[in-house]
Amino acid sequence: MRIVIIVSDFPKVTETFVLANALHYLDAGHDARIFHLKPFRTGEVIHGHAQRAIERGFTFGWLSFGGLMWALGRPRRLGRVVAQIVRGFAKEPKRLAASLAIVPKSCALARACARDGTGHIHAEFAGYPATSAWIAATLSGVPFSFSAHAHDIFLTQSLLAEKAQDARFVRVISRFNRDFLAALPSFPADRLEVLRCGVSLPEPTPTPSPATPWRLLFVGALLPRKGVEDLLEALSRLADLPIHLDVVGGGRLREGLEAMAQQMGLDVTFHGAQPSDAVRARMRDAHLVVVPSKQGDGGRSEGIPVVLMEAMSEARPVVASRLSGIPELVEDGVTGRLSGPGDPAALAGAIRAALTDWQGTLEMAQRGRARVAEHYDIQKNAAALLARIEEEAA
């Protein structure tokens, strides 16, 4: 069966689950393709094993006249989706313009799906990818579904209910997201299914023994909602503990964060973006992986960060924010430690507790790995999502 996966950006190193799902579908004998709304991203650091999925990416031009002409042959269907987009985003002109901008290439995708016998369309996000999938499915008659992760449902709820009503199912990655969507007016709660994201499970390696200094690790984009400035402030409150922090990731805040760390006299190394195998290696060398996320502008928020799943799959201790679906993975005092988002003092307390009760922290890390193995194994979860897609396409 041909399965079309829709994303906005491709490839994107922070969306490794997209490639993992595509590889699973390919290994299961399906013809998986990845349709990206924006131009192909050159310069992303992608591991070589994902090349098969990278080669399955494709897109169409923003002004796909052939697709529009084909769609005009189905005027009632095309008129319906355009009218619903206009009504849905009437009070959000920027999102209205962006949604209308993807109509031509979504029409081209619809034509391609109708002609090549595509069996199912799945959008990996509830925003523009789901809008594109909805347009293509409405015009072509191919069944579709979409996933809801994080800020794709928090930034705006416009048109979410309409898309869900036409979808075969809506996959949510956490109970938090399920409850959030189910509470929306007119949203069909019976379409919601919790199918978690996941990571690959490596062979276990010994956790580093207590050492001087303690090695802490942050992995992520250097953006305000990632909370790196809160982490630096927290470390300034832990001057009595010898700590070295490695920061892996790039972003517009790097220069300011480097200056902040230097001014505070902290022992921090900024490494920039690194490939996934290098990130995993740094996790194995770390005593503690810290994910101090907080809500960003306009409601941007984490779902369940991949970096947490990866660190816990390595049986590495974690400290994270009590935010969105994170507590479903990091249960405070059981599989890791939590602190309030945007609260450097609480974050410092959680880090101190983790380092001073090292034996208890190691026991939490082992329980964390067990939780990932049970609920966040990418092979199991990709297989579950594929089973639902196969069921709807049957």
Coordinates of C-alpha atoms in Angstrom, one line a residue:
M1 CA 0.0 0.0 0.0
R2 CA 1.2 3.5 -0.7
I3 CA 1.1 5.7 2.4
V4 CA 1.7 9.4 2.2
I5 CA 3.0 11.1 5.3
I6 CA 2.6 14.9 5.4
V7 CA 4.9 17.3 7.4
S8 CA 5.7 21.0 7.1
D9 CA 9.5 20.8 7.3
F10 CA 11.6 17.9 6.0
P11 CA 14.0 16.6 7.1
K12 CA 14.1 18.0 10.6
V13 CA 16.4 16.6 13.2
T14 CA 13.9 17.3 16.0
E15 CA 11.3 15.2 14.3
T16 CA 13.1 11.9 14.2
F17 CA 9.8 10.0 14.7
V18 CA 8.8 11.0 11.1
L19 CA 11.7 9.2 9.7
A20 CA 11.4 6.2 12.1
N21 CA 7.7 5.7 11.1
A22 CA 8.5 5.9 7.4
L23 CA 11.3 3.4 7.8
H24 CA 9.0 1.0 9.7
Y25 CA 6.4 1.3 6.9
L26 CA 9.0 0.6 4.3
D27 CA 10.3 -2.4 6.3
A28 CA 6.7 -3.7 6.5
G29 CA 6.5 -3.7 2.7
H30 CA 4.6 -0.5 2.2
D31 CA 5.5 2.3 -0.3
A32 CA 5.9 5.2 2.2
R33 CA 6.3 8.7 0.8
I34 CA 6.9 11.9 2.8
F35 CA 5.2 15.0 1.4
H36 CA 6.7 18.2 2.8
L37 CA 4.9 21.6 2.5
K38 CA 8.0 23.7 2.7
P39 CA 11.2 23.4 0.6
F40 CA 13.6 20.6 1.4
R41 CA 15.9 21.5 4.3
T42 CA 19.5 21.2 3.3
G43 CA 22.1 21.2 6.1
E44 CA 20.1 19.1 8.7
V45 CA 22.3 16.7 10.5
I46 CA 20.7 13.3 9.8
H47 CA 22.0 9.8 10.6
G48 CA 22.9 7.7 7.6
H49 CA 20.5 4.9 8.4
A50 CA 17.6 7.3 7.7
Q51 CA 18.7 7.9 4.1
R52 CA 16.1 5.5 2.7
A53 CA 13.4 7.7 4.2
I54 CA 15.0 10.9 3.1
E55 CA 14.9 9.7 -0.5
R56 CA 11.1 9.2 -0.2
G57 CA 10.5 13.0 0.3
F58 CA 8.7 15.0 -2.3
T59 CA 6.7 18.2 -2.7
F60 CA 5.0 20.4 -5.3
G61 CA 5.3 24.1 -6.2
W62 CA 3.3 26.7 -4.3
L63 CA 1.5 27.5 -7.6
S64 CA 0.6 24.1 -8.8
F65 CA -1.7 25.1 -11.7
G66 CA -2.1 21.5 -12.9
G67 CA -3.4 20.4 -9.4
L68 CA -5.7 23.4 -9.2
M69 CA -7.2 22.7 -12.7
W70 CA -7.8 19.1 -11.6
A71 CA -9.4 20.3 -8.4
L72 CA -11.7 22.7 -10.3
G73 CA -13.2 19.6 -11.9
R74 CA -14.6 18.9 -8.4
P75 CA -16.1 22.3 -7.6
R76 CA -18.3 21.3 -4.8
R77 CA -15.5 19.6 -2.9
L78 CA -13.0 22.3 -3.5
G79 CA -15.6 25.0 -2.6
R80 CA -16.4 23.3 0.6
V81 CA -12.8 23.1 1.9
V82 CA -12.0 26.7 0.9
A83 CA -15.2 28.0 2.5
Q84 CA -14.4 26.1 5.7
I85 CA -10.8 27.4 5.8
V86 CA -12.1 31.0 5.4
R87 CA -14.7 30.6 8.1
G88 CA -12.3 28.8 10.4
F89 CA -9.6 31.4 10.3
A90 CA -11.7 34.5 9.8
K91 CA -10.3 36.0 13.0
E92 CA -6.7 34.9 12.3
P93 CA -5.6 36.6 9.1
K94 CA -2.1 35.3 9.1
R95 CA -3.1 31.7 9.5
L96 CA -5.9 32.2 6.9
A97 CA -3.3 33.4 4.4
A98 CA -1.0 30.5 5.2
S99 CA -3.7 28.0 5.0
L100 CA -4.9 29.3 1.6
A101 CA -1.3 29.3 0.4
I102 CA -1.1 25.5 0.7
V103 CA -4.3 24.9 -1.2
P104 CA -2.7 24.7 -4.7
K105 CA 0.0 22.2 -3.7
S106 CA -2.5 20.2 -1.6
C107 CA -4.7 20.0 -4.8
A108 CA -1.6 18.7 -6.7
L109 CA -1.1 16.1 -3.9
A110 CA -4.8 15.1 -4.2
R111 CA -4.4 14.5 -7.9
A112 CA -1.3 12.5 -7.4
C113 CA -3.0 10.3 -4.7
A114 CA -6.0 9.7 -6.9
R115 CA -3.8 8.7 -9.8
D116 CA -1.2 6.5 -8.1
G117 CA -3.6 4.5 -5.9
T118 CA -2.5 5.9 -2.5
G119 CA -4.2 3.9 0.2
H120 CA -3.9 6.4 3.1
I121 CA -2.8 9.9 4.0
H122 CA -1.4 10.6 7.4
A123 CA -0.4 14.1 8.6
E124 CA 2.1 14.1 11.4
F125 CA 0.9 17.4 12.9
A126 CA -2.6 18.8 13.5
G127 CA -1.8 22.3 12.0
Y128 CA -0.9 22.9 8.3
P129 CA 0.0 19.3 7.6
A130 CA -3.5 18.1 8.7
T131 CA -5.1 20.9 6.7
S132 CA -3.2 19.7 3.6
A133 CA -4.2 16.1 4.3
W134 CA -7.8 17.1 4.8
I135 CA -7.8 19.0 1.5
A136 CA -6.1 16.1 -0.4
A137 CA -8.4 13.5 1.1
T138 CA -11.6 15.5 0.5
L139 CA -10.7 16.0 -3.2
S140 CA -9.3 12.5 -3.9
G141 CA -11.5 10.3 -1.7
V142 CA -8.4 8.7 -0.1
P143 CA -8.9 8.2 3.7
F144 CA -6.8 10.3 6.0
S145 CA -5.8 10.7 9.7
F146 CA -3.5 13.0 11.6
S147 CA -1.4 13.2 14.7
A148 CA -1.6 15.8 17.5
H149 CA 1.7 16.5 19.2
A150 CA 2.2 19.8 21.0
H151 CA 1.9 23.4 19.9
D152 CA 0.1 22.2 16.7
I153 CA -2.9 22.1 19.0
F154 CA -2.0 24.7 21.6
L155 CA -1.3 27.7 19.3
T156 CA -4.8 27.7 17.7
Q157 CA -7.8 25.4 17.8
S158 CA -9.4 26.8 14.6
L159 CA -10.5 24.1 12.1
L160 CA -9.3 21.3 14.4
A161 CA -12.9 20.0 15.0
E162 CA -13.7 20.2 11.3
K163 CA -10.6 18.2 10.2
A164 CA -11.2 15.7 13.0
Q165 CA -14.8 15.1 11.9
D166 CA -13.6 14.1 8.4
A167 CA -10.6 12.1 9.6
R168 CA -10.7 8.3 10.1
F169 CA -8.9 8.8 13.5
V170 CA -6.9 11.4 15.3
R171 CA -3.7 10.0 16.9
V172 CA -2.6 11.9 20.1
I173 CA 0.7 11.3 21.7
S174 CA -0.4 11.7 25.3
R175 CA -3.4 11.6 27.6
F176 CA -2.9 15.3 28.2
N177 CA -3.5 16.0 24.5
R178 CA -6.5 13.6 24.4
D179 CA -8.2 15.5 27.3
F180 CA -7.3 18.9 25.8
L181 CA -8.9 18.1 22.4
A182 CA -11.9 16.2 23.8
A183 CA -12.9 19.4 25.8
L184 CA -13.0 21.5 22.6
P185 CA -16.5 22.4 21.4
S186 CA -17.7 20.2 18.5
F187 CA -14.6 18.0 18.6
P188 CA -15.4 14.4 18.0
A189 CA -13.8 12.8 21.0
D190 CA -14.6 9.3 19.7
R191 CA -11.9 9.9 17.0
L192 CA -9.1 10.3 19.5
E193 CA -6.7 7.5 20.1
V194 CA -3.6 7.6 22.3
L195 CA -0.7 6.2 20.3
R196 CA 2.5 7.4 21.7
C197 CA 5.7 8.4 20.0
G198 CA 8.9 6.5 20.8
V199 CA 12.6 5.9 20.4
S200 CA 14.8 3.0 19.6
L201 CA 16.0 1.0 22.6
P202 CA 19.8 0.6 22.8
E203 CA 21.7 -2.0 24.7
P204 CA 22.0 -0.9 28.3
T205 CA 25.3 0.6 29.4
P206 CA 26.6 1.3 32.9
T207 CA 25.7 4.7 34.3
P208 CA 28.7 6.9 35.1
S209 CA 29.9 6.7 38.7
P210 CA 29.9 9.8 40.8
A211 CA 32.8 12.0 39.7
T212 CA 34.1 15.5 39.9
P213 CA 32.6 17.4 38.3
W214 CA 29.1 16.0 37.8
R215 CA 28.3 16.0 34.1
L216 CA 25.0 17.5 33.2
L217 CA 23.6 17.6 29.6
F218 CA 21.0 19.7 27.8
V219 CA 20.0 18.8 24.2
G220 CA 17.6 21.0 22.2
A221 CA 17.2 24.2 20.3
L222 CA 18.4 27.3 22.0
L223 CA 15.0 29.1 22.1
P224 CA 13.2 30.8 25.0
R225 CA 10.7 27.9 25.5
K226 CA 13.5 25.4 26.0
G227 CA 14.4 27.1 29.3
V228 CA 18.2 27.1 29.1
E229 CA 18.4 30.5 30.8
D230 CA 16.5 28.9 33.7
L231 CA 19.0 26.1 33.8
L232 CA 21.9 28.4 33.9
E233 CA 20.2 30.4 36.8
A234 CA 19.6 27.1 38.6
L235 CA 23.3 26.1 38.3
S236 CA 24.3 29.5 39.7
R237 CA 22.4 28.4 42.9
L238 CA 24.4 25.2 43.1
A239 CA 27.9 26.7 43.4
D240 CA 28.8 24.3 46.2
L241 CA 28.4 21.3 43.8
P242 CA 31.1 20.7 41.1
I243 CA 29.1 20.7 37.9
H244 CA 30.0 20.8 34.2
L245 CA 27.1 21.4 31.7
D246 CA 27.3 20.3 28.1
V247 CA 24.8 22.2 25.8
V248 CA 24.0 20.5 22.5
G249 CA 22.0 22.4 20.0
G250 CA 21.9 25.6 18.1
G251 CA 19.7 28.6 17.9
R252 CA 19.4 32.4 18.1
L253 CA 20.0 32.6 21.8
R254 CA 23.4 30.9 21.8
E255 CA 25.5 34.1 22.0
G256 CA 23.5 35.5 24.8
L257 CA 23.5 32.2 26.7
E258 CA 27.3 31.9 26.3
A259 CA 27.7 35.4 27.7
M260 CA 25.3 34.6 30.6
A261 CA 27.2 31.5 31.5
Q262 CA 30.5 33.3 31.5
Q263 CA 29.2 36.2 33.6
M264 CA 27.9 33.7 36.1
G265 CA 31.2 31.8 36.2
L266 CA 29.6 28.5 35.2
D267 CA 31.5 25.6 33.7
V268 CA 29.5 25.2 30.4
T269 CA 30.5 24.0 27.0
F270 CA 28.3 24.9 24.0
H271 CA 28.7 22.3 21.2
G272 CA 26.1 23.3 18.6
A273 CA 24.0 20.9 16.7
Q274 CA 25.3 17.3 16.5
P275 CA 24.1 14.1 14.7
S276 CA 21.9 11.6 16.7
D277 CA 24.7 9.1 17.3
A278 CA 26.9 11.9 18.8
V279 CA 24.0 13.0 21.0
R280 CA 23.4 9.4 22.2
A281 CA 27.2 9.1 23.0
R282 CA 27.0 12.3 25.1
M283 CA 24.0 10.9 27.0
R284 CA 25.9 7.8 27.9
D285 CA 28.7 10.0 29.3
A286 CA 26.3 12.2 31.3
H287 CA 25.3 11.8 34.9
L288 CA 22.0 13.8 34.5
V289 CA 20.0 15.0 31.4
V290 CA 18.0 18.1 32.1
V291 CA 15.0 19.3 30.1
P292 CA 13.8 22.6 31.6
S293 CA 11.1 23.4 29.1
K294 CA 8.4 26.0 29.6
Q295 CA 5.5 27.5 27.7
G296 CA 6.6 29.8 24.9
D297 CA 5.0 32.7 23.1
G298 CA 1.5 32.1 21.8
G299 CA 1.1 28.9 23.8
R300 CA 4.0 27.0 22.2
S301 CA 4.8 24.0 24.4
E302 CA 6.4 20.6 24.4
G303 CA 4.5 17.5 23.9
I304 CA 6.8 14.7 25.3
P305 CA 10.3 15.6 24.2
V306 CA 12.2 13.0 22.2
V307 CA 15.3 13.8 24.2
L308 CA 13.7 12.6 27.4
M309 CA 12.7 9.3 25.8
E310 CA 16.2 8.9 24.4
A311 CA 17.9 9.7 27.7
M312 CA 15.6 7.4 29.7
S313 CA 16.1 4.6 27.1
E314 CA 19.8 4.8 28.0
A315 CA 18.9 4.5 31.7
R316 CA 20.2 8.0 32.3
P317 CA 18.7 10.0 35.2
V318 CA 16.5 13.0 34.1
V319 CA 15.2 16.2 35.5
A320 CA 12.4 17.8 33.5
S321 CA 9.6 20.3 33.8
R322 CA 6.1 19.5 34.9
L323 CA 4.6 20.5 31.6
S324 CA 2.0 19.1 29.1
G325 CA 2.4 15.3 28.7
I326 CA 5.9 15.1 30.3
P327 CA 4.6 13.8 33.7
E328 CA 3.2 10.8 31.9
L329 CA 6.8 9.8 31.1
V330 CA 8.7 11.4 34.0
E331 CA 6.8 10.5 37.1
D332 CA 8.3 12.6 39.9
G333 CA 10.2 10.5 42.3
V334 CA 9.5 7.3 40.3
T335 CA 11.1 7.6 36.9
G336 CA 12.9 10.9 37.3
R337 CA 12.4 14.3 38.9
L338 CA 10.1 17.2 38.0
S339 CA 10.2 20.9 38.7
G340 CA 7.8 23.7 37.9
P341 CA 8.5 25.2 34.5
G342 CA 10.2 28.6 34.5
D343 CA 11.2 28.2 38.2
P344 CA 15.1 28.2 38.5
A345 CA 14.9 27.7 42.3
A346 CA 12.8 24.6 42.0
L347 CA 15.0 23.3 39.1
A348 CA 18.1 23.8 41.3
G349 CA 16.4 21.8 44.1
A350 CA 15.5 19.0 41.8
I351 CA 19.1 18.8 40.4
R352 CA 20.5 18.9 43.9
A353 CA 18.2 16.1 45.1
A354 CA 19.2 14.0 42.1
L355 CA 22.9 14.4 42.7
T356 CA 22.9 14.0 46.5
D357 CA 20.8 10.9 46.5
W358 CA 22.7 9.1 43.7
Q359 CA 21.6 5.6 44.5
G360 CA 18.0 6.6 44.5
T361 CA 18.5 8.5 41.3
L362 CA 20.0 5.4 39.6
E363 CA 17.0 3.3 40.7
M364 CA 14.7 5.9 39.2
A365 CA 16.7 5.8 35.9
Q366 CA 16.3 2.0 35.7
R367 CA 12.5 2.4 36.2
G368 CA 12.6 5.1 33.6
R369 CA 14.2 2.8 31.1
A370 CA 11.5 0.1 31.9
R371 CA 8.8 2.7 31.2
V372 CA 10.2 3.7 27.9
A373 CA 10.5 0.0 26.9
E374 CA 6.9 -0.6 27.9
H375 CA 5.2 2.5 26.4
Y376 CA 7.7 4.4 24.2
D377 CA 9.4 1.8 22.0
I378 CA 9.4 3.3 18.5
Q379 CA 9.0 -0.1 16.9
K380 CA 6.0 -1.0 18.9
N381 CA 4.4 2.4 18.5
A382 CA 5.1 2.7 14.8
A383 CA 3.6 -0.8 14.4
A384 CA 0.5 0.3 16.3
L385 CA 0.0 3.4 14.1
L386 CA 0.6 1.3 10.9
A387 CA -2.0 -1.2 12.1
R388 CA -4.6 1.6 12.4
I389 CA -3.7 2.9 9.0
E390 CA -3.9 -0.5 7.5
E391 CA -7.3 -1.1 9.1
E392 CA -8.7 2.2 7.7
A393 CA -7.4 1.5 4.2
A394 CA -8.8 -2.1 4.1

